[in-house]
Amino acid sequence: FFIRASHRPSLGRLATALPITRPMVRRFVAGETLAEALDACDRLRAASMHTTLDILGESVTSAAAAREAATRYVDTLDALAQRGLDGNVSLKLTQMGLDVDPALCRENVGRVAARAAEVGAFVRVDMEDSPKTEATLALVRELRATTPEVGAVIQSYLRRSADDVERLIAEGTRVRLCKGAYDEPAGVAFPTKGEVDASYRRLMERLLRDGAYPALATHDEALIVEAEAFARRERIEPSRFEFQMLYGIRRDLQARLVREGWNVRVYVPYGREWYPYFMRRLAERPANVLFLLRSVVREGR
Ligand code: FDA
């Protein structure tokens, strides 16, 4: 239900206009403005955490909106450099115009990647639903020929991911490993949590052994504990990889990992177009709906 609702722009317009949703959204979104997002990065840095900034927005339908999104990323990279914050951003290709015109998308991402290279920053290309997997990996490969500080995302629920991981390891591409957040048909994705987790475990070990500074993006404590044990057993130094988690989710676990000496990067989304992102977070854990409503009622008293 939440994933389907995330694709309904009319519901999104309604939700973003309602004041009641704002306090709920603030749990997962750092703010609507760049200034708020930079403050969130400052706070996380004070807690010894790294960050990657995401300007919310996806599936743009015009060339002008796609160009504007790229310009906002360039401005964000400049602002991060000026504040001496982590030069690390995450973007989506449909925000850069993939559905409008692939050539325009390439030009937009190329502009962001070029500025990132100038200021010594890193660009992570988020992975969207499976019809875009091939184009996304192809574009990351193409970009890396001129700007190597660009990385990919692999979703463990996809059956193809073991092959993709081997190729990315061979090419020296930095990989973020996540489980996957979209509603995919069983033909392309493993249908059960057990299979998705088993795939995550295999890919995680493969990347920890031979990957270029992989990022393990999950809040699944069992998998995180396994990663820690694997790294210790195989004598993989903490400096060779990082854990990643989403802003506002399992903050206790984020803090524990930092205390124990592991690298942690928090994915910090900001902007007005929070609706699809927020709905995917609810889809991952429907209990969040109750939890969020309760906190709104409490704060409203
Ligand atoms: P799982 O869903 O099994 O959850 C394990 C536990 O984590 C839960 O029991 C709960 O305690 C906690 N948890 C998980 N989600 C929660 C939530 N929303 N609220 C509260 N608690 C929650 N996906 C994608 O398709 N493309 C991408 O590019 C990215 N990028 C990305 C970056 C980063 C840094 C992260 C952490 C995640 C992504 N994802 C993503 C999302 C990812 O695919 C996945 O949907 C979520 O991380 C949830 O899966 P978990 O691995 O956390 O495990």
mmCIF file of C-alpha atoms and ligand atoms in Angstrom:
data_model
loop_
_atom_site.group_PDB
_atom_site.id
_atom_site.type_symbol
_atom_site.label_atom_id
_atom_site.label_comp_id
_atom_site.label_asym_id
_atom_site.label_seq_id
_atom_site.Cartn_x
_atom_site.Cartn_y
_atom_site.Cartn_z
ATOM 1 C CA PHE A 1 0.000 0.000 0.000
ATOM 2 C CA PHE A 2 2.721 2.531 0.990
ATOM 3 C CA ILE A 3 4.882 1.735 -2.037
ATOM 4 C CA ARG A 4 1.870 2.139 -4.369
ATOM 5 C CA ALA A 5 0.864 5.349 -2.634
ATOM 6 C CA SER A 6 4.434 6.647 -3.047
ATOM 7 C CA HIS A 7 3.851 6.738 -6.835
ATOM 8 C CA ARG A 8 0.727 8.936 -6.569
ATOM 9 C CA PRO A 9 1.729 12.597 -7.113
ATOM 10 C CA SER A 10 -1.761 13.819 -6.125
ATOM 11 C CA LEU A 11 -1.395 12.209 -2.680
ATOM 12 C CA GLY A 12 2.079 13.703 -2.441
ATOM 13 C CA ARG A 13 0.776 17.219 -3.129
ATOM 14 C CA LEU A 14 -1.879 16.750 -0.469
ATOM 15 C CA ALA A 15 0.533 15.335 2.124
ATOM 16 C CA THR A 16 3.133 18.071 1.651
ATOM 17 C CA ALA A 17 0.447 20.734 2.033
ATOM 18 C CA LEU A 18 -0.854 19.369 5.362
ATOM 19 C CA PRO A 19 0.835 20.869 8.447
ATOM 20 C CA ILE A 20 0.081 17.711 10.487
ATOM 21 C CA THR A 21 2.531 15.644 8.435
ATOM 22 C CA ARG A 22 5.474 17.968 9.086
ATOM 23 C CA PRO A 23 6.448 16.803 12.599
ATOM 24 C CA MET A 24 6.195 13.179 11.451
ATOM 25 C CA VAL A 25 8.387 13.821 8.454
ATOM 26 C CA ARG A 26 11.028 15.602 10.526
ATOM 27 C CA ARG A 27 11.935 12.317 12.101
ATOM 28 C CA PHE A 28 13.300 11.082 8.753
ATOM 29 C CA VAL A 29 14.068 14.301 6.859
ATOM 30 C CA ALA A 30 16.652 16.828 8.063
ATOM 31 C CA GLY A 31 14.672 19.848 6.898
ATOM 32 C CA GLU A 32 13.329 21.620 3.864
ATOM 33 C CA THR A 33 16.308 23.953 3.314
ATOM 34 C CA LEU A 34 20.010 23.514 2.698
ATOM 35 C CA ALA A 35 20.765 25.503 5.868
ATOM 36 C CA GLU A 36 18.784 22.992 7.974
ATOM 37 C CA ALA A 37 20.531 20.083 6.265
ATOM 38 C CA LEU A 38 23.973 21.599 6.927
ATOM 39 C CA ASP A 39 23.065 22.030 10.598
ATOM 40 C CA ALA A 40 22.091 18.355 10.750
ATOM 41 C CA CYS A 41 25.465 17.422 9.198
ATOM 42 C CA ASP A 42 27.198 19.596 11.800
ATOM 43 C CA ARG A 43 25.400 17.793 14.618
ATOM 44 C CA LEU A 44 26.279 14.400 13.184
ATOM 45 C CA ARG A 45 29.909 15.420 12.745
ATOM 46 C CA ALA A 46 29.979 16.433 16.414
ATOM 47 C CA ALA A 47 28.874 12.849 17.139
ATOM 48 C CA SER A 48 31.809 11.554 15.000
ATOM 49 C CA MET A 49 29.594 10.453 12.126
ATOM 50 C CA HIS A 50 30.113 10.983 8.415
ATOM 51 C CA THR A 51 27.264 12.127 6.199
ATOM 52 C CA THR A 52 25.985 11.957 2.656
ATOM 53 C CA LEU A 53 23.485 14.633 1.632
ATOM 54 C CA ASP A 54 20.488 13.786 -0.508
ATOM 55 C CA ILE A 55 18.336 16.492 -2.061
ATOM 56 C CA LEU A 56 14.883 14.942 -2.114
ATOM 57 C CA GLY A 57 13.251 14.652 -5.504
ATOM 58 C CA GLU A 58 12.846 11.932 -8.117
ATOM 59 C CA SER A 59 10.989 11.092 -11.314
ATOM 60 C CA VAL A 60 11.143 14.636 -12.682
ATOM 61 C CA THR A 61 9.103 15.150 -15.842
ATOM 62 C CA SER A 62 10.754 18.176 -17.447
ATOM 63 C CA ALA A 63 14.220 19.078 -18.668
ATOM 64 C CA ALA A 64 14.080 22.338 -16.708
ATOM 65 C CA ALA A 65 13.380 20.534 -13.407
ATOM 66 C CA ALA A 66 16.218 18.090 -14.060
ATOM 67 C CA ARG A 67 18.692 20.929 -14.780
ATOM 68 C CA GLU A 68 17.549 22.753 -11.680
ATOM 69 C CA ALA A 69 18.101 19.625 -9.560
ATOM 70 C CA ALA A 70 21.666 19.328 -10.890
ATOM 71 C CA THR A 71 22.308 22.999 -10.079
ATOM 72 C CA ARG A 72 21.063 22.453 -6.524
ATOM 73 C CA TYR A 73 23.539 19.613 -6.151
ATOM 74 C CA VAL A 74 26.378 21.805 -7.410
ATOM 75 C CA ASP A 75 25.361 24.512 -4.907
ATOM 76 C CA THR A 76 25.149 21.905 -2.132
ATOM 77 C CA LEU A 77 28.661 20.636 -2.935
ATOM 78 C CA ASP A 78 29.956 24.217 -2.743
ATOM 79 C CA ALA A 79 28.182 24.810 0.581
ATOM 80 C CA LEU A 80 29.603 21.588 2.056
ATOM 81 C CA ALA A 81 33.108 22.601 0.981
ATOM 82 C CA GLN A 82 32.699 26.094 2.440
ATOM 83 C CA ARG A 83 31.553 24.700 5.813
ATOM 84 C CA GLY A 84 34.329 22.097 5.807
ATOM 85 C CA LEU A 85 31.725 19.313 5.993
ATOM 86 C CA ASP A 86 31.933 15.876 4.360
ATOM 87 C CA GLY A 87 31.959 16.295 0.604
ATOM 88 C CA ASN A 88 29.592 13.443 -0.109
ATOM 89 C CA VAL A 89 26.221 13.534 -1.872
ATOM 90 C CA SER A 90 23.706 10.931 -3.049
ATOM 91 C CA LEU A 91 21.485 11.508 -6.075
ATOM 92 C CA LYS A 92 18.911 9.700 -8.176
ATOM 93 C CA LEU A 93 19.073 9.489 -11.957
ATOM 94 C CA THR A 94 15.326 10.074 -12.388
ATOM 95 C CA GLN A 95 15.887 13.376 -10.588
ATOM 96 C CA MET A 96 18.576 14.212 -13.154
ATOM 97 C CA GLY A 97 16.145 13.539 -16.012
ATOM 98 C CA LEU A 98 16.614 9.837 -16.868
ATOM 99 C CA ASP A 99 12.929 9.458 -17.798
ATOM 100 C CA VAL A 100 12.931 12.703 -19.803
ATOM 101 C CA ASP A 101 16.055 12.207 -21.908
ATOM 102 C CA PRO A 102 19.010 9.941 -21.052
ATOM 103 C CA ALA A 103 21.469 12.325 -22.775
ATOM 104 C CA LEU A 104 20.255 15.219 -20.633
ATOM 105 C CA CYS A 105 20.555 13.015 -17.534
ATOM 106 C CA ARG A 106 24.162 12.172 -18.443
ATOM 107 C CA GLU A 107 24.947 15.849 -18.938
ATOM 108 C CA ASN A 108 23.388 16.792 -15.567
ATOM 109 C CA VAL A 109 25.112 14.078 -13.551
ATOM 110 C CA GLY A 110 28.351 14.834 -15.384
ATOM 111 C CA ARG A 111 28.084 18.454 -14.232
ATOM 112 C CA VAL A 112 27.588 17.369 -10.603
ATOM 113 C CA ALA A 113 30.436 14.835 -10.807
ATOM 114 C CA ALA A 114 32.779 17.419 -12.352
ATOM 115 C CA ARG A 115 32.128 19.895 -9.534
ATOM 116 C CA ALA A 116 32.556 17.091 -6.982
ATOM 117 C CA ALA A 117 35.963 16.326 -8.507
ATOM 118 C CA GLU A 118 36.919 20.033 -8.280
ATOM 119 C CA VAL A 119 36.094 20.233 -4.566
ATOM 120 C CA GLY A 120 37.372 16.731 -3.702
ATOM 121 C CA ALA A 121 33.915 15.298 -3.050
ATOM 122 C CA PHE A 122 32.202 11.976 -3.780
ATOM 123 C CA VAL A 123 28.948 11.293 -5.635
ATOM 124 C CA ARG A 124 26.869 8.193 -4.913
ATOM 125 C CA VAL A 125 24.293 7.311 -7.540
ATOM 126 C CA ASP A 126 21.345 5.793 -5.652
ATOM 127 C CA MET A 127 19.662 2.754 -7.191
ATOM 128 C CA GLU A 128 15.982 2.972 -8.119
ATOM 129 C CA ASP A 129 13.606 0.257 -9.396
ATOM 130 C CA SER A 130 14.829 -2.611 -11.577
ATOM 131 C CA PRO A 131 13.954 -1.207 -15.047
ATOM 132 C CA LYS A 132 16.687 1.374 -14.326
ATOM 133 C CA THR A 133 19.402 -0.938 -12.970
ATOM 134 C CA GLU A 134 21.224 -1.467 -16.252
ATOM 135 C CA ALA A 135 21.159 2.202 -17.291
ATOM 136 C CA THR A 136 22.279 3.296 -13.828
ATOM 137 C CA LEU A 137 25.273 0.964 -13.691
ATOM 138 C CA ALA A 138 26.211 1.859 -17.275
ATOM 139 C CA LEU A 139 26.170 5.568 -16.464
ATOM 140 C CA VAL A 140 28.251 5.098 -13.302
ATOM 141 C CA ARG A 141 30.800 3.198 -15.410
ATOM 142 C CA GLU A 142 30.860 5.913 -18.053
ATOM 143 C CA LEU A 143 31.242 8.696 -15.467
ATOM 144 C CA ARG A 144 34.069 6.929 -13.685
ATOM 145 C CA ALA A 145 36.170 7.014 -16.854
ATOM 146 C CA THR A 146 36.629 10.765 -16.294
ATOM 147 C CA THR A 147 35.574 11.300 -12.656
ATOM 148 C CA PRO A 148 36.485 8.216 -10.566
ATOM 149 C CA GLU A 149 34.943 9.590 -7.349
ATOM 150 C CA VAL A 150 31.515 8.236 -8.289
ATOM 151 C CA GLY A 151 30.004 5.153 -6.685
ATOM 152 C CA ALA A 152 27.165 2.696 -7.269
ATOM 153 C CA VAL A 153 24.483 1.013 -5.164
ATOM 154 C CA ILE A 154 23.664 -2.698 -5.253
ATOM 155 C CA GLN A 155 20.393 -4.128 -3.932
ATOM 156 C CA SER A 156 20.666 -7.609 -2.417
ATOM 157 C CA TYR A 157 17.046 -8.440 -3.353
ATOM 158 C CA LEU A 158 17.925 -8.481 -7.062
ATOM 159 C CA ARG A 159 18.889 -11.851 -8.496
ATOM 160 C CA ARG A 160 21.421 -10.208 -10.823
ATOM 161 C CA SER A 161 23.372 -8.546 -8.001
ATOM 162 C CA ALA A 162 26.026 -11.267 -7.493
ATOM 163 C CA ASP A 163 27.199 -10.755 -11.102
ATOM 164 C CA ASP A 164 27.052 -6.964 -10.789
ATOM 165 C CA VAL A 165 29.128 -7.057 -7.610
ATOM 166 C CA GLU A 166 31.855 -9.125 -9.308
ATOM 167 C CA ARG A 167 32.063 -6.640 -12.156
ATOM 168 C CA LEU A 168 32.130 -3.614 -9.822
ATOM 169 C CA ILE A 169 34.866 -5.213 -7.703
ATOM 170 C CA ALA A 170 36.919 -5.878 -10.850
ATOM 171 C CA GLU A 171 36.488 -2.256 -11.938
ATOM 172 C CA GLY A 172 37.361 -0.874 -8.489
ATOM 173 C CA THR A 173 34.014 0.917 -8.137
ATOM 174 C CA ARG A 174 32.876 1.817 -4.643
ATOM 175 C CA VAL A 175 29.653 -0.037 -3.813
ATOM 176 C CA ARG A 176 26.943 0.719 -1.276
ATOM 177 C CA LEU A 177 25.121 -2.510 -0.467
ATOM 178 C CA CYS A 178 21.476 -2.242 0.602
ATOM 179 C CA LYS A 179 18.544 -4.670 0.581
ATOM 180 C CA GLY A 180 16.370 -2.680 -1.858
ATOM 181 C CA ALA A 181 13.336 -0.487 -1.269
ATOM 182 C CA TYR A 182 11.047 -0.977 -4.302
ATOM 183 C CA ASP A 183 8.233 -3.384 -5.086
ATOM 184 C CA GLU A 184 9.830 -5.822 -7.544
ATOM 185 C CA PRO A 185 8.422 -8.865 -9.381
ATOM 186 C CA ALA A 186 9.638 -12.301 -8.207
ATOM 187 C CA GLY A 187 11.263 -12.849 -11.615
ATOM 188 C CA VAL A 188 13.926 -10.251 -10.880
ATOM 189 C CA ALA A 189 13.983 -10.137 -7.067
ATOM 190 C CA PHE A 190 14.034 -12.706 -4.265
ATOM 191 C CA PRO A 191 10.548 -12.785 -2.793
ATOM 192 C CA THR A 192 11.319 -13.730 0.822
ATOM 193 C CA LYS A 193 13.167 -11.841 3.560
ATOM 194 C CA GLY A 194 15.264 -14.972 4.222
ATOM 195 C CA GLU A 195 16.572 -15.028 0.655
ATOM 196 C CA VAL A 196 17.195 -11.254 0.575
ATOM 197 C CA ASP A 197 19.145 -11.462 3.845
ATOM 198 C CA ALA A 198 21.135 -14.500 2.671
ATOM 199 C CA SER A 199 22.022 -12.633 -0.517
ATOM 200 C CA TYR A 200 23.020 -9.583 1.561
ATOM 201 C CA ARG A 201 25.316 -11.757 3.685
ATOM 202 C CA ARG A 202 27.048 -13.281 0.633
ATOM 203 C CA LEU A 203 27.530 -9.929 -1.111
ATOM 204 C CA MET A 204 28.644 -8.256 2.110
ATOM 205 C CA GLU A 205 31.406 -10.821 2.664
ATOM 206 C CA ARG A 206 32.464 -10.621 -0.966
ATOM 207 C CA LEU A 207 32.698 -6.816 -0.795
ATOM 208 C CA LEU A 208 34.419 -6.758 2.577
ATOM 209 C CA ARG A 209 37.093 -9.081 1.226
ATOM 210 C CA ASP A 210 37.796 -7.477 -2.147
ATOM 211 C CA GLY A 211 35.660 -4.359 -2.614
ATOM 212 C CA ALA A 212 36.917 -0.778 -2.836
ATOM 213 C CA TYR A 213 35.854 0.818 0.464
ATOM 214 C CA PRO A 214 32.358 -0.760 0.460
ATOM 215 C CA ALA A 215 29.457 0.718 2.399
ATOM 216 C CA LEU A 216 27.145 -1.655 4.262
ATOM 217 C CA ALA A 217 23.825 0.181 4.292
ATOM 218 C CA THR A 218 21.385 -1.540 6.622
ATOM 219 C CA HIS A 219 19.714 -1.191 10.022
ATOM 220 C CA ASP A 220 19.504 -4.962 10.372
ATOM 221 C CA GLU A 221 21.361 -5.532 13.604
ATOM 222 C CA ALA A 222 21.891 -9.242 13.014
ATOM 223 C CA LEU A 223 23.651 -8.521 9.701
ATOM 224 C CA ILE A 224 25.659 -5.706 11.244
ATOM 225 C CA VAL A 225 26.875 -7.969 14.058
ATOM 226 C CA GLU A 226 27.840 -10.563 11.435
ATOM 227 C CA ALA A 227 29.760 -7.932 9.467
ATOM 228 C CA GLU A 228 31.642 -6.882 12.591
ATOM 229 C CA ALA A 229 32.544 -10.499 13.390
ATOM 230 C CA PHE A 230 33.570 -11.195 9.794
ATOM 231 C CA ALA A 231 35.806 -8.115 9.671
ATOM 232 C CA ARG A 232 37.491 -9.044 12.953
ATOM 233 C CA ARG A 233 37.972 -12.679 11.938
ATOM 234 C CA GLU A 234 39.379 -11.794 8.514
ATOM 235 C CA ARG A 235 41.484 -8.952 9.923
ATOM 236 C CA ILE A 236 39.776 -6.343 7.776
ATOM 237 C CA GLU A 237 40.683 -2.968 9.267
ATOM 238 C CA PRO A 238 37.799 -0.613 10.204
ATOM 239 C CA SER A 239 39.290 1.956 7.795
ATOM 240 C CA ARG A 240 38.566 -0.323 4.810
ATOM 241 C CA PHE A 241 34.760 -0.017 4.863
ATOM 242 C CA GLU A 242 31.870 1.852 6.456
ATOM 243 C CA PHE A 243 28.387 1.254 7.786
ATOM 244 C CA GLN A 244 25.614 3.494 6.480
ATOM 245 C CA MET A 245 22.197 4.204 7.960
ATOM 246 C CA LEU A 246 19.353 6.561 7.236
ATOM 247 C CA TYR A 247 18.812 9.779 9.147
ATOM 248 C CA GLY A 248 16.616 9.179 12.193
ATOM 249 C CA ILE A 249 16.646 5.371 12.032
ATOM 250 C CA ARG A 250 18.317 3.251 14.726
ATOM 251 C CA ARG A 251 20.256 6.184 16.167
ATOM 252 C CA ASP A 252 21.190 3.934 19.100
ATOM 253 C CA LEU A 253 22.898 1.500 16.745
ATOM 254 C CA GLN A 254 24.648 4.311 14.863
ATOM 255 C CA ALA A 255 26.086 5.588 18.164
ATOM 256 C CA ARG A 256 27.123 2.118 19.323
ATOM 257 C CA LEU A 257 29.074 1.447 16.106
ATOM 258 C CA VAL A 258 30.902 4.783 16.383
ATOM 259 C CA ARG A 259 31.775 4.071 20.017
ATOM 260 C CA GLU A 260 33.275 0.750 18.967
ATOM 261 C CA GLY A 261 35.509 2.389 16.388
ATOM 262 C CA TRP A 262 33.684 1.656 13.119
ATOM 263 C CA ASN A 263 33.070 4.243 10.399
ATOM 264 C CA VAL A 264 29.421 5.287 10.192
ATOM 265 C CA ARG A 265 27.891 7.486 7.507
ATOM 266 C CA VAL A 266 24.355 8.826 7.846
ATOM 267 C CA TYR A 267 22.261 9.448 4.747
ATOM 268 C CA VAL A 268 20.773 12.907 5.307
ATOM 269 C CA PRO A 269 17.823 13.768 3.045
ATOM 270 C CA TYR A 270 16.478 17.297 2.801
ATOM 271 C CA GLY A 271 14.075 19.278 0.653
ATOM 272 C CA ARG A 272 10.381 19.801 0.091
ATOM 273 C CA GLU A 273 9.814 16.733 -2.059
ATOM 274 C CA TRP A 274 9.942 14.257 0.782
ATOM 275 C CA TYR A 275 6.759 12.334 -0.040
ATOM 276 C CA PRO A 276 8.029 9.223 -1.960
ATOM 277 C CA TYR A 277 11.063 8.912 0.349
ATOM 278 C CA PHE A 278 8.875 9.125 3.433
ATOM 279 C CA MET A 279 6.398 6.553 2.080
ATOM 280 C CA ARG A 280 9.205 4.071 1.409
ATOM 281 C CA ARG A 281 10.328 4.464 5.040
ATOM 282 C CA LEU A 282 6.776 3.683 6.204
ATOM 283 C CA ALA A 283 6.642 0.705 3.844
ATOM 284 C CA GLU A 284 9.783 -0.747 5.427
ATOM 285 C CA ARG A 285 8.252 -0.641 8.872
ATOM 286 C CA PRO A 286 4.499 -0.086 9.029
ATOM 287 C CA ALA A 287 4.833 0.146 12.835
ATOM 288 C CA ASN A 288 6.336 3.579 12.091
ATOM 289 C CA VAL A 289 2.859 4.897 11.315
ATOM 290 C CA LEU A 290 1.704 4.242 14.880
ATOM 291 C CA PHE A 291 4.986 5.369 16.357
ATOM 292 C CA LEU A 292 4.891 8.645 14.422
ATOM 293 C CA LEU A 293 1.240 9.336 15.147
ATOM 294 C CA ARG A 294 1.867 8.778 18.853
ATOM 295 C CA SER A 295 4.782 11.203 18.859
ATOM 296 C CA VAL A 296 2.677 13.838 17.066
ATOM 297 C CA VAL A 297 -0.125 13.460 19.606
ATOM 298 C CA ARG A 298 2.401 13.709 22.458
ATOM 299 C CA GLU A 299 4.041 16.827 20.984
ATOM 300 C CA GLY A 300 0.632 18.382 20.309
ATOM 301 C CA ARG A 301 -0.400 18.163 23.973
HETATM 302 P P1 FDA B 1 15.144 -4.508 7.282
HETATM 303 O O1 FDA B 1 14.085 -3.879 6.438
HETATM 304 O O2 FDA B 1 15.188 -5.993 7.348
HETATM 305 O O3 FDA B 1 15.062 -3.892 8.709
HETATM 306 C C1 FDA B 1 15.885 -4.327 9.791
HETATM 307 C C2 FDA B 1 15.552 -3.519 11.023
HETATM 308 O O4 FDA B 1 15.927 -2.148 10.812
HETATM 309 C C3 FDA B 1 14.081 -3.434 11.358
HETATM 310 O O5 FDA B 1 13.682 -4.537 12.143
HETATM 311 C C4 FDA B 1 14.004 -2.126 12.122
HETATM 312 O O6 FDA B 1 14.475 -2.288 13.432
HETATM 313 C C5 FDA B 1 14.995 -1.273 11.385
HETATM 314 N N1 FDA B 1 14.360 -0.477 10.305
HETATM 315 C C6 FDA B 1 14.435 -0.718 8.977
HETATM 316 N N2 FDA B 1 13.775 0.222 8.285
HETATM 317 C C7 FDA B 1 13.237 1.054 9.198
HETATM 318 C C8 FDA B 1 12.437 2.218 9.118
HETATM 319 N N3 FDA B 1 12.015 2.709 7.950
HETATM 320 N N4 FDA B 1 12.072 2.815 10.270
HETATM 321 C C9 FDA B 1 12.485 2.346 11.468
HETATM 322 N N5 FDA B 1 13.244 1.246 11.606
HETATM 323 C C10 FDA B 1 13.618 0.608 10.497
HETATM 324 N N6 FDA B 1 17.333 1.334 -1.222
HETATM 325 C C11 FDA B 1 17.348 1.347 -2.576
HETATM 326 O O7 FDA B 1 16.548 0.636 -3.188
HETATM 327 N N7 FDA B 1 18.233 2.141 -3.247
HETATM 328 C C12 FDA B 1 19.155 2.913 -2.617
HETATM 329 O O8 FDA B 1 19.941 3.602 -3.265
HETATM 330 C C13 FDA B 1 19.159 2.901 -1.193
HETATM 331 N N8 FDA B 1 20.035 3.658 -0.460
HETATM 332 C C14 FDA B 1 20.112 3.491 0.906
HETATM 333 C C15 FDA B 1 21.103 4.153 1.626
HETATM 334 C C16 FDA B 1 21.242 3.922 2.984
HETATM 335 C C17 FDA B 1 22.329 4.625 3.725
HETATM 336 C C18 FDA B 1 20.368 3.004 3.640
HETATM 337 C C19 FDA B 1 20.526 2.698 5.099
HETATM 338 C C20 FDA B 1 19.371 2.394 2.940
HETATM 339 C C21 FDA B 1 19.216 2.631 1.573
HETATM 340 N N9 FDA B 1 18.198 2.020 0.855
HETATM 341 C C22 FDA B 1 18.221 2.092 -0.518
HETATM 342 C C23 FDA B 1 17.050 1.393 1.572
HETATM 343 C C24 FDA B 1 17.244 -0.092 1.752
HETATM 344 O O9 FDA B 1 17.165 -0.752 0.510
HETATM 345 C C25 FDA B 1 16.163 -0.671 2.683
HETATM 346 O O10 FDA B 1 14.896 -0.460 2.136
HETATM 347 C C26 FDA B 1 16.191 -0.097 4.083
HETATM 348 O O11 FDA B 1 17.491 0.133 4.519
HETATM 349 C C27 FDA B 1 15.500 -1.061 5.088
HETATM 350 O O12 FDA B 1 16.189 -2.287 5.089
HETATM 351 P P2 FDA B 1 17.204 -2.740 6.241
HETATM 352 O O13 FDA B 1 18.474 -3.159 5.578
HETATM 353 O O14 FDA B 1 17.380 -1.685 7.229
HETATM 354 O O15 FDA B 1 16.613 -4.078 6.803
#
